[in-house]
Coordinates of C-alpha atoms and ligand atoms in Angstrom, one line a residue:
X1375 CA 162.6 171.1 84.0
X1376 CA 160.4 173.9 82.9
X1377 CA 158.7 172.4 80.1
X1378 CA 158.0 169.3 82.2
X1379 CA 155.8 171.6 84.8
X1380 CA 152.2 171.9 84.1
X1381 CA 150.0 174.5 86.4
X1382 CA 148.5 172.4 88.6
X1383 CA 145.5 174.9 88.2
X1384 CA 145.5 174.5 84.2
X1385 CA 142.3 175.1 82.9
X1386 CA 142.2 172.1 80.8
X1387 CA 142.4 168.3 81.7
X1388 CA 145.5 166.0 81.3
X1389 CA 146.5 162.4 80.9
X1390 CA 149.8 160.3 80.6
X1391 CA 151.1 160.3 77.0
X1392 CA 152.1 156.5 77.1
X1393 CA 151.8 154.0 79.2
X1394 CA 154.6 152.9 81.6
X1395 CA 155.1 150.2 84.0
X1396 CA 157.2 149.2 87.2
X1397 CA 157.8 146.4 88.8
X1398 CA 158.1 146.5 92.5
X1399 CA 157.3 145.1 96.6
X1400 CA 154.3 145.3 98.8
X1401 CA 154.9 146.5 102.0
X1402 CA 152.4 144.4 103.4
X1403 CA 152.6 141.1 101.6
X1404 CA 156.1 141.3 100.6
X1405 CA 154.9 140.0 97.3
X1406 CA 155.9 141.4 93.9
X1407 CA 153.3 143.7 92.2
X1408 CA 153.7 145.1 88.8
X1409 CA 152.4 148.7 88.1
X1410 CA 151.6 150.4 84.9
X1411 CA 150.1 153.6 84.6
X1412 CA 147.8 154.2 80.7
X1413 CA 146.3 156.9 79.5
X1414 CA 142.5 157.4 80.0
X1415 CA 139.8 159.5 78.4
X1416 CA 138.8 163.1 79.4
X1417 CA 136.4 163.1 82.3
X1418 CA 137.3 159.3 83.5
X1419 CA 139.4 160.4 86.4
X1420 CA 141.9 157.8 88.0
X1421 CA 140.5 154.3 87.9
X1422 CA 142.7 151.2 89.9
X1423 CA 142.7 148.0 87.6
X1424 CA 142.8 144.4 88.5
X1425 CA 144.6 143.0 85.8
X1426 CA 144.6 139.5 88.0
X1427 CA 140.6 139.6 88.4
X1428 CA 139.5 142.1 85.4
X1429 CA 137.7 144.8 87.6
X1430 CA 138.1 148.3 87.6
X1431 CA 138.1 150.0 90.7
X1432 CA 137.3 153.7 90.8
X1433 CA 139.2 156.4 93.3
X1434 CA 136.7 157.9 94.9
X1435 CA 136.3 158.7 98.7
X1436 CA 133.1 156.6 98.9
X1437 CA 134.6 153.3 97.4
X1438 CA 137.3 153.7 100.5
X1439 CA 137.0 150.9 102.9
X1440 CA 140.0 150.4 105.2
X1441 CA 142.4 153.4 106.4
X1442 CA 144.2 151.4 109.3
X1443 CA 147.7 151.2 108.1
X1444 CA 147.1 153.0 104.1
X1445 CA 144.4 153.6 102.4
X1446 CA 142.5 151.4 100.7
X1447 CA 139.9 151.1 97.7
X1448 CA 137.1 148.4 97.2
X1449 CA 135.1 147.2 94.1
X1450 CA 131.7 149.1 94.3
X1451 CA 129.8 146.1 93.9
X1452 CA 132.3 143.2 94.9
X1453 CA 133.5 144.5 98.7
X1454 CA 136.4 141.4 98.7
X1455 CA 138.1 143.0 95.9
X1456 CA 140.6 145.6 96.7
X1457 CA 143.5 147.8 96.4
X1458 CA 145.9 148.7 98.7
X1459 CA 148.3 151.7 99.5
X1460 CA 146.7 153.8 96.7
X1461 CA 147.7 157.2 98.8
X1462 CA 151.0 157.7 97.0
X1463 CA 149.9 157.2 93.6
X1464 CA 147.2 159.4 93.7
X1465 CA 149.1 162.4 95.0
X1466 CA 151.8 161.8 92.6
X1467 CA 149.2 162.5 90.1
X1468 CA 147.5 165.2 91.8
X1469 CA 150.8 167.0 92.4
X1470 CA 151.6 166.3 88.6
X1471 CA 148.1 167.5 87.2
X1472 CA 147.3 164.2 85.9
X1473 CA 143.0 164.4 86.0
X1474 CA 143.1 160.9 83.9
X1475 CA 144.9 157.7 84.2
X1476 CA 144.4 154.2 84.8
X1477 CA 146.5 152.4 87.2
X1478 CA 147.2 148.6 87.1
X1479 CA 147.8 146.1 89.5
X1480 CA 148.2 142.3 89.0
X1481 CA 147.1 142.0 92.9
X1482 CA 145.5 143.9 96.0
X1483 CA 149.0 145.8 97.1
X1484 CA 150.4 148.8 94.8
X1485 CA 154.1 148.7 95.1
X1486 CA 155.9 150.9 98.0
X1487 CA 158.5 151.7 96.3
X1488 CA 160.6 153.7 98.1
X1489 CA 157.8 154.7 100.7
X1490 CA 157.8 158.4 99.1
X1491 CA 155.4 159.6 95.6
X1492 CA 158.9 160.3 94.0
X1493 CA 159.6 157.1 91.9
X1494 CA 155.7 157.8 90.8
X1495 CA 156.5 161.3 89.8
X1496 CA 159.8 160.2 87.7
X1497 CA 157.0 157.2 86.0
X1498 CA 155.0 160.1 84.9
X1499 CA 157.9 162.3 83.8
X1500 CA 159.4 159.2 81.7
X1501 CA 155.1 158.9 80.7
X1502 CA 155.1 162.6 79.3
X1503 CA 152.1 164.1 79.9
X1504 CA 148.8 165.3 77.4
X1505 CA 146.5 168.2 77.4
X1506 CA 142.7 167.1 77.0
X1507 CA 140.1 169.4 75.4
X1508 CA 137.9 168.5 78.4
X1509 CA 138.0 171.5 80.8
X1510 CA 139.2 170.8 84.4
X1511 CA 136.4 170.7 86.8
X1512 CA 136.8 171.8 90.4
X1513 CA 135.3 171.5 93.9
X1514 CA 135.6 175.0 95.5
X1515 CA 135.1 174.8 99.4
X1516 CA 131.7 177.1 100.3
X1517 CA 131.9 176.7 103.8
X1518 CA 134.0 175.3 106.5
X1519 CA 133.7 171.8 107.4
X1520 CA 135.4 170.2 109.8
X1521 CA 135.9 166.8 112.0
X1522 CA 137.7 165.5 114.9
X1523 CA 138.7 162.3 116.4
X1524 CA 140.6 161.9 120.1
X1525 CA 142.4 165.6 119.4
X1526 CA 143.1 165.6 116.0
X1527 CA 141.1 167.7 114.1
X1528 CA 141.1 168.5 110.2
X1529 CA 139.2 171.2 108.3
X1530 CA 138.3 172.4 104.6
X1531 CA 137.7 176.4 105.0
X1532 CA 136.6 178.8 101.7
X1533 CA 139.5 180.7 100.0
X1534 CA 142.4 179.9 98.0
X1535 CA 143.1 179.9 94.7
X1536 CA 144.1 176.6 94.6
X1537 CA 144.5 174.2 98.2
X1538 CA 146.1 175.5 100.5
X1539 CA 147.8 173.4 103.2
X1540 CA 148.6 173.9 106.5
X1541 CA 148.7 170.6 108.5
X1542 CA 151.0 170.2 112.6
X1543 CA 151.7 166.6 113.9
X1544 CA 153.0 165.5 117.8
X1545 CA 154.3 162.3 118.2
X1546 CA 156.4 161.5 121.5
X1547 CA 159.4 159.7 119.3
X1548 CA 161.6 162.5 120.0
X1549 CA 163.2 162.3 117.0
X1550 CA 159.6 163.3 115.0
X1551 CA 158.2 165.7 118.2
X1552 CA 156.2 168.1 116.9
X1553 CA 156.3 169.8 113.5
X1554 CA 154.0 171.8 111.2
X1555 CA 154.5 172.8 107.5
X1556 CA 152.3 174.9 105.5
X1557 CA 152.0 175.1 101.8
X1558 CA 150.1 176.0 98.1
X1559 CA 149.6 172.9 95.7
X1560 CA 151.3 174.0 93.1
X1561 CA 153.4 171.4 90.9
X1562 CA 156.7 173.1 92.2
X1563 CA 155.7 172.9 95.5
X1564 CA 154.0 169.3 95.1
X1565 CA 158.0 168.2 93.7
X1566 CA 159.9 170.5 95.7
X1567 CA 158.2 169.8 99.4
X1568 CA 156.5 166.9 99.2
X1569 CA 157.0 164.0 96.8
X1570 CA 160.4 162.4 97.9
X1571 CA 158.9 162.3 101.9
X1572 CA 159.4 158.7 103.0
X1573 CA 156.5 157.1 105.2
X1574 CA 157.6 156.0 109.0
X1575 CA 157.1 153.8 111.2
X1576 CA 158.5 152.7 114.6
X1577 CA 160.6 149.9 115.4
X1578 CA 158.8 148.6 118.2
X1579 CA 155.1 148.7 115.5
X1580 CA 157.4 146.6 112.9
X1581 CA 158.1 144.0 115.4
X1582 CA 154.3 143.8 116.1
X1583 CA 153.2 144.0 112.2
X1584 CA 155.4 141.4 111.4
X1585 CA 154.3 139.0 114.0
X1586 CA 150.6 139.8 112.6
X1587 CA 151.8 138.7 108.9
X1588 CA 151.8 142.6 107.9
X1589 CA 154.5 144.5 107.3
X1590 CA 157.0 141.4 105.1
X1591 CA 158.0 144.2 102.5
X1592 CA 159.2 146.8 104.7
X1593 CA 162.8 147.6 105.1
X1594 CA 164.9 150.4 105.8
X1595 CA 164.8 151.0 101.7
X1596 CA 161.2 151.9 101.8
X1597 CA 160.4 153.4 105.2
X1598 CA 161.9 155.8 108.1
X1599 CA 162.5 153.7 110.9
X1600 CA 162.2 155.3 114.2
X1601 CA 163.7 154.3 117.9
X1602 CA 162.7 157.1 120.5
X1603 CA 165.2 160.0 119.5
X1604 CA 166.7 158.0 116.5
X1605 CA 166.2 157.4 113.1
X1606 CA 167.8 153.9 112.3
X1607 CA 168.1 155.0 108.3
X1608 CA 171.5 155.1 108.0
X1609 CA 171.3 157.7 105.3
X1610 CA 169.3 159.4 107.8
X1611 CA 166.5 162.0 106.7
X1612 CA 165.7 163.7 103.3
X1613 CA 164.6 166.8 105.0
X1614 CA 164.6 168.0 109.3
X1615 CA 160.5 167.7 108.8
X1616 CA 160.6 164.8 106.5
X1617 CA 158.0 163.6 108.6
X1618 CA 155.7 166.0 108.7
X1619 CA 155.9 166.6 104.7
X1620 CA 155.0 162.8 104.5
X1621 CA 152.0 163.6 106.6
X1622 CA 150.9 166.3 103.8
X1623 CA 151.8 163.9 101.4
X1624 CA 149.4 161.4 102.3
X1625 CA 146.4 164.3 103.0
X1626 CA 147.3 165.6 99.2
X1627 CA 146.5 161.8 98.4
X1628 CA 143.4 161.1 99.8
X1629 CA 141.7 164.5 99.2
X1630 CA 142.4 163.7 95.3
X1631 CA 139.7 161.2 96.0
X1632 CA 137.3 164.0 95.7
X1633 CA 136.9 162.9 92.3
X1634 CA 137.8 166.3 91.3
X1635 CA 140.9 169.1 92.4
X1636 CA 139.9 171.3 95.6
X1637 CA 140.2 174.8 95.8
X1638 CA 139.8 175.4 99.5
X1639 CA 142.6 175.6 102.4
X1640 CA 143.2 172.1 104.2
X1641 CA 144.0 173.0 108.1
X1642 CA 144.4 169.9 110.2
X1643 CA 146.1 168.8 113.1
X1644 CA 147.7 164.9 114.0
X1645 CA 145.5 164.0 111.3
X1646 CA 145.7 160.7 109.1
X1647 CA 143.5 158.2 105.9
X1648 CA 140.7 157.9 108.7
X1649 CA 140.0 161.0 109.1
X1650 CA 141.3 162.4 105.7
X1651 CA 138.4 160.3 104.5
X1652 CA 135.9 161.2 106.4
X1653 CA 136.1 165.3 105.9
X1654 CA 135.8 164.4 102.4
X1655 CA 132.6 162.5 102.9
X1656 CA 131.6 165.2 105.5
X1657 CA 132.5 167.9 102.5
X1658 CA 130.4 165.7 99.9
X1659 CA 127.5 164.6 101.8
X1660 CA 126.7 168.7 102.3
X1661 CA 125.4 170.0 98.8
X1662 CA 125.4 173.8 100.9
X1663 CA 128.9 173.5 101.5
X1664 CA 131.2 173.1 98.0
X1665 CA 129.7 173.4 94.0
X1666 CA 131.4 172.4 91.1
X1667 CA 133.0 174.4 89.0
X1668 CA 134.3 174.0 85.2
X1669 CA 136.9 175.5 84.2
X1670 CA 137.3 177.6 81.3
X1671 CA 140.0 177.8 78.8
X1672 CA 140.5 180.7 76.7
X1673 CA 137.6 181.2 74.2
X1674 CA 135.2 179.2 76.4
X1675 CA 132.7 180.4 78.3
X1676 CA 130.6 179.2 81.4
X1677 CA 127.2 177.7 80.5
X1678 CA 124.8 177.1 82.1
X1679 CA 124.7 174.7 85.4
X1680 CA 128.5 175.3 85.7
X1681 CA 129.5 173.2 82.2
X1682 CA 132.0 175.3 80.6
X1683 CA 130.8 175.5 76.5
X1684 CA 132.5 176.5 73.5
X1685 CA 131.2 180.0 72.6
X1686 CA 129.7 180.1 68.7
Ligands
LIG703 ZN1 152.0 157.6 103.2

């Protein structure tokens, strides 16, 4: 296991040494969708591929266009081309230090899976993984931003050697009720805590999805299913606070489209892809609050305007 853990907070960047691909369902269309994940050049970051339409589709918090139900990514320039669901994959490759991959999709919905970022995690283990010379760049947090929306609330504060998370959810389902989990991004804790959370849902929201034409892949094999006090899984629960470590899950994925790894601490509360999404834009959009840093590997130095450079 040892040799397969990279420091999340390695100085230098790292990609997939091999591409590999899975074959799996929708949750929304029901449809089958293969995924591969390839390798990708040192400063490309994670780029979604249409392999249907032959456009590439960029994660980044500003090509996000719909957080209702996942969230999802859109063409810069052509808004009807999407990708679905991308929350999973990119915090299985945040919580793996993978800076550089792309991702392909013969559709607009990545696979579900088992609703959790662990089948993603074993894809990158079978992958291997590749140290770039490119140092890691990274957005440290300056100052605290923060936004709310009908009493949920979520934050990016200074401090932290990496991000640190600290996230509470309340839902009436007693069986969920109110939990709150705390934790460092590190790769252990990414595998250990987080990547084999399931997503949930209720049964009474199924019902309704399904009547809408949303919702034709989802089954009790890739989502916890909940009924007031009762979780109709009949394995029952990964974990007591499953739910609330699928909640972190989802914030580890959509903060990785920063574009770039945050140092900072994450405090939020009931939060979800809406408002994930907008305290990134909120953190982008104010040069005084976060720089970029380079990082440097040993017998680099910082140059000037934050590039790290190879000393002489
Ligand atoms: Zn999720």
């Amino acid at each position: 296991m040892t040799d397969l853990l990279i420091d999340v907070s390695a100085t230098r960047q790292h990609t997939l040494k091999t591409r590999i691909d899975c074959v799996g369902i929708g949750l929304h269309s029901g449809a089958k969708a293969a995924m591969s994940l390839l390798p990708a050049e040192p400063d490309s970051g994670i780029v979604f591929r249409r392999t249907d339409l032959g456009l590439d589709i960029p994660a980044r918090h500003d090509n996000v266009t719909d957080t209702r139900l996942c969230t999802q990514l859109s063409h810069p320039g052509c808004p009807d081309v999407h990708v679905r669901t991308v929350e999973h994959v990119m915090a299985a490759l945040a919580g793996t230090g993978i800076d550089n991959a792309i991702v392909t999709i013969d559709g607009p919905e990545l696979p579900i899976l088992d609703g959790s970022a662990a089948p993603i995690v074993f894809l990158v283990d079978c992958a291997g993984r590749l140290s770039q010379a490119a140092p890691r760049r990274i957005i440290e947090v300056l100052k605290t931003v923060r936004v709310e929306h009908d009493g949920a609330i979520a934050e990016l504060r200074p401090g932290g050697a990496t991000l640190d998370l600290a996230l509470s959810i309340d839902f009436p389902a007693g069986a969920i009720g109110r939990q709150a989990l705390s934790l460092s991004l590190t790769e252990q804790g990414f595998r250990a805590t987080l990547a084999s959370a399931r997503t949930f849902t209720w049964v009474q929201e199924i019902e309704t999805m399904q009547q809408a034409g949303l919702a034709r892949g989802g089954s009790l094999k890739n989502a916890i299913v909940v009924d007031g006090d009762r979780v109709l899984n009949p394995e029952g629960l990964r974990a007591p606070n499953e739910f609330v470590r699928h909640k972190l899950l989802d914030a580890v994925g959509d903060l990785a489209l920063a574009g770039a790894r945050i140092h900072g601490r994450f405090v939020a509360h009931r939060t979800g892809h809406a408002l994930n999404n907008r305290l990134l834009r909120a953190l982008l959009a104010d040069a005084t609050a976060w720089r970029m840093v380079s990082l440097e590997p040993a017998g680099w130095s910082q140059g000037q305007y934050g590039v790290a450079a190879k000393a002489a």
